[in-house]
Coordinates of C-alpha atoms (C1' of nucleotides) in Angstrom, one line a residue:
Chain N
M1 CA 0.0 0.0 0.0
A2 CA 2.9 2.4 0.7
Q3 CA 4.1 1.6 -2.8
S4 CA 0.9 2.5 -4.5
A5 CA 0.6 5.7 -2.5
D6 CA 4.0 6.7 -3.8
R7 CA 2.9 6.1 -7.3
L8 CA -0.3 8.0 -6.7
G9 CA 1.8 10.9 -5.3
R10 CA 3.9 11.0 -8.5
Y11 CA 0.7 11.0 -10.6
L12 CA -0.9 13.8 -8.7
E13 CA 2.3 15.8 -9.0
D14 CA 2.1 15.3 -12.8
E15 CA -1.5 16.4 -12.9
L16 CA -1.4 19.3 -10.5
G17 CA 2.1 20.6 -11.0
S18 CA 2.8 20.3 -7.4
C19 CA 1.6 18.0 -4.7
C20 CA 2.1 17.5 -1.0
D21 CA 1.4 14.5 1.2
E22 CA -1.9 15.9 2.3
D23 CA -3.2 16.0 -1.3
V24 CA -2.3 12.3 -1.6
Q25 CA -4.0 11.4 1.6
Q26 CA -7.1 13.3 0.6
R27 CA -7.3 11.6 -2.8
L28 CA -6.7 8.3 -1.2
T29 CA -9.8 8.7 1.0
E30 CA -11.8 9.9 -1.9
L31 CA -10.9 6.9 -3.9
E32 CA -11.5 4.5 -1.1
S33 CA -15.1 5.8 -0.7
L34 CA -15.6 4.9 -4.4
G35 CA -14.9 1.3 -3.7
E36 CA -17.9 0.9 -1.4
G37 CA -21.3 -0.6 -2.1
L38 CA -21.0 -4.2 -3.2
H39 CA -24.8 -4.2 -3.6
G40 CA -25.6 -6.5 -6.5
L41 CA -22.6 -8.6 -6.6
D42 CA -24.5 -11.7 -5.4
V43 CA -27.1 -11.0 -8.1
L44 CA -24.4 -10.9 -10.8
S45 CA -22.8 -14.0 -9.4
A46 CA -26.1 -15.9 -9.5
L47 CA -26.6 -14.9 -13.2
A48 CA -23.1 -15.4 -14.4
N49 CA -23.3 -19.1 -15.0
E50 CA -24.5 -20.8 -18.2
T51 CA -27.0 -23.1 -16.6
R52 CA -28.6 -20.4 -14.5
Y53 CA -28.5 -17.7 -17.2
R54 CA -30.3 -20.0 -19.6
L55 CA -33.0 -20.7 -17.0
V56 CA -33.5 -17.0 -16.4
R57 CA -33.6 -16.1 -20.1
A58 CA -36.1 -18.8 -20.7
L59 CA -38.3 -17.6 -17.9
V60 CA -38.0 -14.0 -19.1
A61 CA -38.8 -15.1 -22.7
T62 CA -41.8 -17.1 -21.6
D63 CA -43.3 -14.1 -19.8
G64 CA -45.1 -16.4 -17.4
E65 CA -44.5 -19.5 -15.4
L66 CA -42.6 -22.7 -16.2
C67 CA -42.8 -25.9 -14.2
V68 CA -39.5 -27.4 -12.9
C69 CA -40.1 -30.4 -15.2
E70 CA -40.2 -28.0 -18.1
L71 CA -37.1 -26.2 -17.1
N72 CA -35.5 -29.5 -16.9
A73 CA -35.9 -29.9 -20.6
L74 CA -33.8 -26.9 -21.4
S75 CA -31.0 -27.4 -18.9
D76 CA -28.5 -30.1 -19.4
V77 CA -27.8 -30.7 -15.7
S78 CA -29.3 -33.3 -13.4
E79 CA -32.6 -32.8 -11.6
S80 CA -30.6 -32.1 -8.4
G81 CA -28.4 -29.6 -10.2
L82 CA -31.4 -27.8 -11.5
S83 CA -32.8 -27.5 -8.1
H84 CA -29.6 -26.0 -6.8
A85 CA -29.5 -23.6 -9.7
L86 CA -33.1 -22.4 -9.1
S87 CA -32.4 -22.1 -5.4
K88 CA -29.5 -19.8 -6.0
L89 CA -31.5 -17.7 -8.4
A90 CA -34.3 -17.4 -5.9
D91 CA -31.8 -16.3 -3.2
A92 CA -30.6 -13.6 -5.6
G93 CA -34.2 -12.4 -6.2
L94 CA -34.1 -13.3 -9.8
V95 CA -36.9 -15.9 -9.8
A96 CA -39.9 -16.6 -7.6
S97 CA -41.9 -19.8 -7.2
R98 CA -45.3 -21.1 -6.6
T99 CA -46.2 -24.6 -5.5
E100 CA -49.3 -26.3 -6.8
G101 CA -49.8 -29.8 -5.6
R102 CA -46.6 -31.6 -6.3
W103 CA -45.6 -29.4 -9.2
K104 CA -43.7 -26.2 -8.6
H105 CA -43.8 -23.3 -11.0
Y106 CA -41.1 -20.6 -11.4
R107 CA -41.3 -17.2 -12.9
A108 CA -38.8 -14.4 -13.5
T109 CA -38.9 -11.4 -11.2
T110 CA -38.8 -7.8 -12.5
R111 CA -35.2 -7.7 -11.5
A112 CA -34.4 -10.5 -13.8
V113 CA -36.4 -9.0 -16.7
A114 CA -34.6 -5.6 -16.2
L115 CA -31.2 -7.1 -16.3
V116 CA -31.7 -9.4 -19.3
T117 CA -33.4 -6.5 -21.2
V118 CA -30.5 -4.1 -20.5
L119 CA -27.9 -6.7 -21.3
D120 CA -29.6 -7.5 -24.6
G121 CA -29.9 -3.8 -25.3
T122 CA -26.2 -3.1 -25.1
F123 CA -25.5 -5.4 -28.0
D124 CA -27.6 -3.5 -30.5
E125 CA -25.5 -0.4 -30.8
Chain H
M1 CA -33.4 -37.1 -21.1
A2 CA -35.9 -40.0 -21.5
Q3 CA -36.6 -39.7 -17.8
S4 CA -37.3 -36.0 -18.0
A5 CA -39.5 -36.4 -21.0
D6 CA -41.6 -38.9 -19.0
R7 CA -42.0 -36.4 -16.3
L8 CA -42.9 -33.7 -18.8
G9 CA -45.5 -36.0 -20.2
R10 CA -47.1 -36.6 -16.9
Y11 CA -47.1 -32.8 -16.3
L12 CA -48.8 -32.1 -19.6
E13 CA -51.3 -34.7 -18.9
D14 CA -52.1 -33.0 -15.6
E15 CA -52.5 -29.7 -17.4
L16 CA -54.3 -30.7 -20.5
G17 CA -56.4 -33.5 -19.2
S18 CA -55.0 -35.8 -21.9
C19 CA -51.7 -35.8 -23.7
C20 CA -50.1 -37.9 -26.4
D21 CA -46.5 -38.3 -27.3
E22 CA -46.7 -35.7 -30.0
D23 CA -47.7 -33.1 -27.5
V24 CA -44.7 -33.9 -25.4
Q25 CA -42.4 -33.7 -28.4
Q26 CA -43.8 -30.4 -29.5
R27 CA -43.5 -28.9 -26.1
L28 CA -39.9 -30.2 -25.9
T29 CA -38.8 -28.4 -29.0
E30 CA -40.6 -25.2 -27.9
L31 CA -38.7 -25.4 -24.6
E32 CA -35.4 -26.1 -26.3
S33 CA -35.7 -23.0 -28.4
L34 CA -36.0 -21.0 -25.2
G35 CA -32.6 -22.1 -24.1
E36 CA -30.8 -20.3 -26.9
G37 CA -29.0 -17.0 -26.9
L38 CA -26.2 -16.9 -24.4
H39 CA -25.4 -13.4 -25.5
G40 CA -24.1 -11.5 -22.5
L41 CA -22.8 -14.3 -20.4
D42 CA -19.2 -13.2 -20.8
V43 CA -20.2 -9.7 -19.8
L44 CA -21.8 -11.0 -16.6
S45 CA -18.9 -13.2 -15.8
A46 CA -16.5 -10.3 -16.1
L47 CA -18.6 -8.3 -13.7
A48 CA -19.4 -11.0 -11.3
N49 CA -16.2 -10.7 -9.3
E50 CA -15.6 -8.4 -6.3
T51 CA -12.4 -6.9 -7.6
R52 CA -13.7 -6.2 -11.0
Y53 CA -17.1 -5.1 -9.8
R54 CA -15.6 -2.5 -7.5
L55 CA -13.4 -1.2 -10.3
V56 CA -16.4 -0.8 -12.6
R57 CA -18.6 0.8 -9.9
A58 CA -15.8 3.3 -9.1
L59 CA -15.4 4.2 -12.7
V60 CA -19.2 4.6 -13.1
A61 CA -19.4 6.7 -10.0
T62 CA -16.6 8.9 -11.1
D63 CA -18.3 9.7 -14.3
G64 CA -15.0 10.2 -16.0
E65 CA -11.5 8.7 -16.1
L66 CA -9.3 7.2 -13.5
C67 CA -5.6 6.4 -13.8
V68 CA -4.5 2.9 -13.1
C69 CA -2.5 4.1 -10.2
E70 CA -5.7 5.6 -8.8
L71 CA -7.6 2.4 -9.4
N72 CA -4.9 0.6 -7.5
A73 CA -5.8 2.5 -4.4
L74 CA -9.3 1.1 -4.3
S75 CA -8.5 -2.5 -5.2
D76 CA -6.8 -4.8 -2.8
V77 CA -5.0 -6.9 -5.3
S78 CA -1.5 -6.6 -6.7
E79 CA -0.6 -4.3 -9.5
S80 CA -0.5 -7.3 -11.8
G81 CA -3.8 -8.5 -10.6
L82 CA -5.3 -5.1 -11.3
S83 CA -4.0 -5.2 -14.8
H84 CA -5.5 -8.7 -15.4
A85 CA -8.8 -7.4 -14.0
L86 CA -8.9 -4.3 -16.2
S87 CA -8.0 -6.4 -19.2
K88 CA -10.9 -8.8 -18.7
L89 CA -13.2 -5.8 -18.2
A90 CA -12.0 -4.3 -21.5
D91 CA -12.6 -7.6 -23.3
A92 CA -16.1 -7.6 -22.0
G93 CA -16.7 -4.1 -23.3
L94 CA -17.2 -2.7 -19.8
V95 CA -14.3 -0.3 -19.7
A96 CA -12.2 1.6 -22.3
S97 CA -8.8 3.0 -21.9
R98 CA -6.7 5.9 -23.1
T99 CA -2.9 6.1 -22.8
E100 CA -1.2 9.4 -22.1
G101 CA 2.6 9.2 -21.8
R102 CA 3.3 6.5 -19.4
W103 CA 0.0 6.9 -17.5
K104 CA -3.1 5.0 -18.6
H105 CA -6.6 6.1 -18.0
Y106 CA -9.7 4.0 -17.8
R107 CA -13.4 4.9 -18.1
A108 CA -16.6 3.0 -17.9
T109 CA -18.5 2.3 -21.1
T110 CA -22.2 3.0 -21.6
R111 CA -22.8 -0.8 -21.2
A112 CA -21.2 -0.7 -17.7
V113 CA -23.2 2.4 -16.8
A114 CA -26.4 0.8 -17.9
L115 CA -25.8 -2.4 -16.0
V116 CA -24.8 -0.8 -12.8
T117 CA -27.7 1.6 -12.9
V118 CA -30.3 -1.1 -13.5
L119 CA -28.8 -3.2 -10.9
D120 CA -28.9 -0.4 -8.3
G121 CA -32.4 0.4 -9.4
T122 CA -33.8 -3.0 -8.6
F123 CA -32.9 -2.5 -4.9
D124 CA -35.0 0.5 -4.4
E125 CA -38.4 -1.2 -4.6
Chain Z
dA1 C1' 23.8 5.7 -23.9
dG2 C1' 21.5 4.3 -19.0
dT3 C1' 18.2 4.4 -15.2
dA4 C1' 13.6 4.6 -13.3
dC5 C1' 9.0 4.0 -13.6
dA6 C1' 4.0 2.6 -15.6
dG7 C1' 1.8 -1.1 -16.9
dT8 C1' 1.3 -5.8 -19.2
dT9 C1' 1.9 -10.8 -19.9
dG10 C1' 2.4 -15.8 -19.0
dA11 C1' 3.0 -19.5 -15.8
dA12 C1' 2.2 -21.6 -11.4
dT13 C1' -0.6 -21.9 -7.4
dA14 C1' -4.5 -21.8 -4.4
dC15 C1' -9.1 -21.5 -4.2
dT16 C1' -13.9 -21.2 -5.4
dC17 C1' -17.8 -23.1 -7.4
dG18 C1' -20.7 -26.1 -10.3
dC19 C1' -22.1 -30.6 -10.7
dT20 C1' -23.4 -35.3 -9.3
dC21 C1' -24.6 -38.9 -6.0
dA22 C1' -27.3 -40.4 -2.3
dA23 C1' -30.5 -39.6 1.1
dC24 C1' -34.3 -37.0 2.4
dT25 C1' -39.3 -34.2 2.7
dG26 C1' -43.8 -33.7 1.2
dT27 C1' -47.8 -34.7 -1.8
dA28 C1' -51.0 -37.6 -4.3
dA29 C1' -53.2 -42.1 -5.3
dG30 C1' -54.1 -47.2 -4.9
Chain R
dC1 C1' -50.4 -47.5 5.1
dT2 C1' -47.8 -48.2 1.3
dT3 C1' -46.1 -47.0 -3.1
dA4 C1' -44.8 -43.7 -6.5
dC5 C1' -43.4 -39.3 -7.8
dA6 C1' -41.8 -34.0 -7.6
dG7 C1' -38.5 -31.6 -5.8
dT8 C1' -34.9 -30.4 -2.2
dT9 C1' -30.6 -30.8 0.6
dG10 C1' -25.8 -31.8 2.0
dA11 C1' -21.3 -33.9 1.1
dG12 C1' -17.6 -34.6 -2.0
dC13 C1' -15.2 -34.4 -6.2
dG14 C1' -13.4 -32.2 -10.4
dA15 C1' -12.9 -28.2 -13.3
dG16 C1' -12.4 -23.5 -13.9
dT17 C1' -10.8 -19.0 -12.0
dA18 C1' -8.5 -15.3 -9.3
dT19 C1' -4.3 -14.0 -7.6
dT20 C1' 0.6 -13.7 -7.3
dC21 C1' 5.5 -13.9 -8.9
dA22 C1' 8.8 -13.0 -12.3
dA23 C1' 10.1 -11.4 -16.6
dC24 C1' 9.0 -8.2 -20.0
dT25 C1' 7.6 -3.7 -23.1
dG26 C1' 7.5 0.9 -23.7
dT27 C1' 8.0 5.8 -22.1
dA28 C1' 10.3 9.7 -19.8
dC29 C1' 14.2 11.8 -17.8
dT30 C1' 19.5 12.7 -17.2

DNA sequence: AGTACAGTTGAATACTCGCTCAACTGTAAG
DNA sequence: CTTACAGTTGAGCGAGTATTCAACTGTACT
């Protein structure tokens, strides 16, 4: 860390013309405050996996509900793996479920819809 | 796969009252078409890591450029690790860079801004 | 020329995470 | 009450990934 502060000092000197230790210290605290807020990392982690991403995309595309047994048809993992995947997605608030008898239905949340939509949108430019 | 088709058949029978093999087959192909389109998975993978996510958030929050040496201050990895991280982000189209002398400046792309914004937005509800 | 520094690259290591297997819960039907 | 089925849970293994170390490129300054 002392190393990187040195380099930052040299950089600020380049930028400002002159630079004292206090300038470096101030900039350091400014920068550290930028690094806060890891809100959303768990959501991204949940989505950043082929199996889970496919499930979410399918649910978003369906614009409704799909039964676990239907989701099974479009994922190439075991039934157990599918359950794990859906559980992780539910924890991240990307899918919600409804049980009916012994069948369980999943649907995409608005969060999932928003993310997939934005993600697709950034490829059209 | 034969197993899951069986289960799907039983499910469709429950839903439709009756169900023949052709119904199952048709539903299967419908479902498989939903699983297409992995566009964006690499972007998510790039973002779904604490180090890289913090870098992107910082760049988005700054609404401008940051020097590598400044980014170094808010990431707790080595200088080399930082370089690897930025490289992966650049590959995913989440950051862009500009070299000036021996200093290199990074900025968030519109894709990064869009994603972070949407992600934050889904927590306010 | 040579030295110092900003940043990158590739290989090796350590670690996380996704998947499967087996055992389990809960629901419906004979 | 027993059997069959839908789905979940936890442990353990294998594969992918994040990080570091060392060597490198390119730029400025003397």
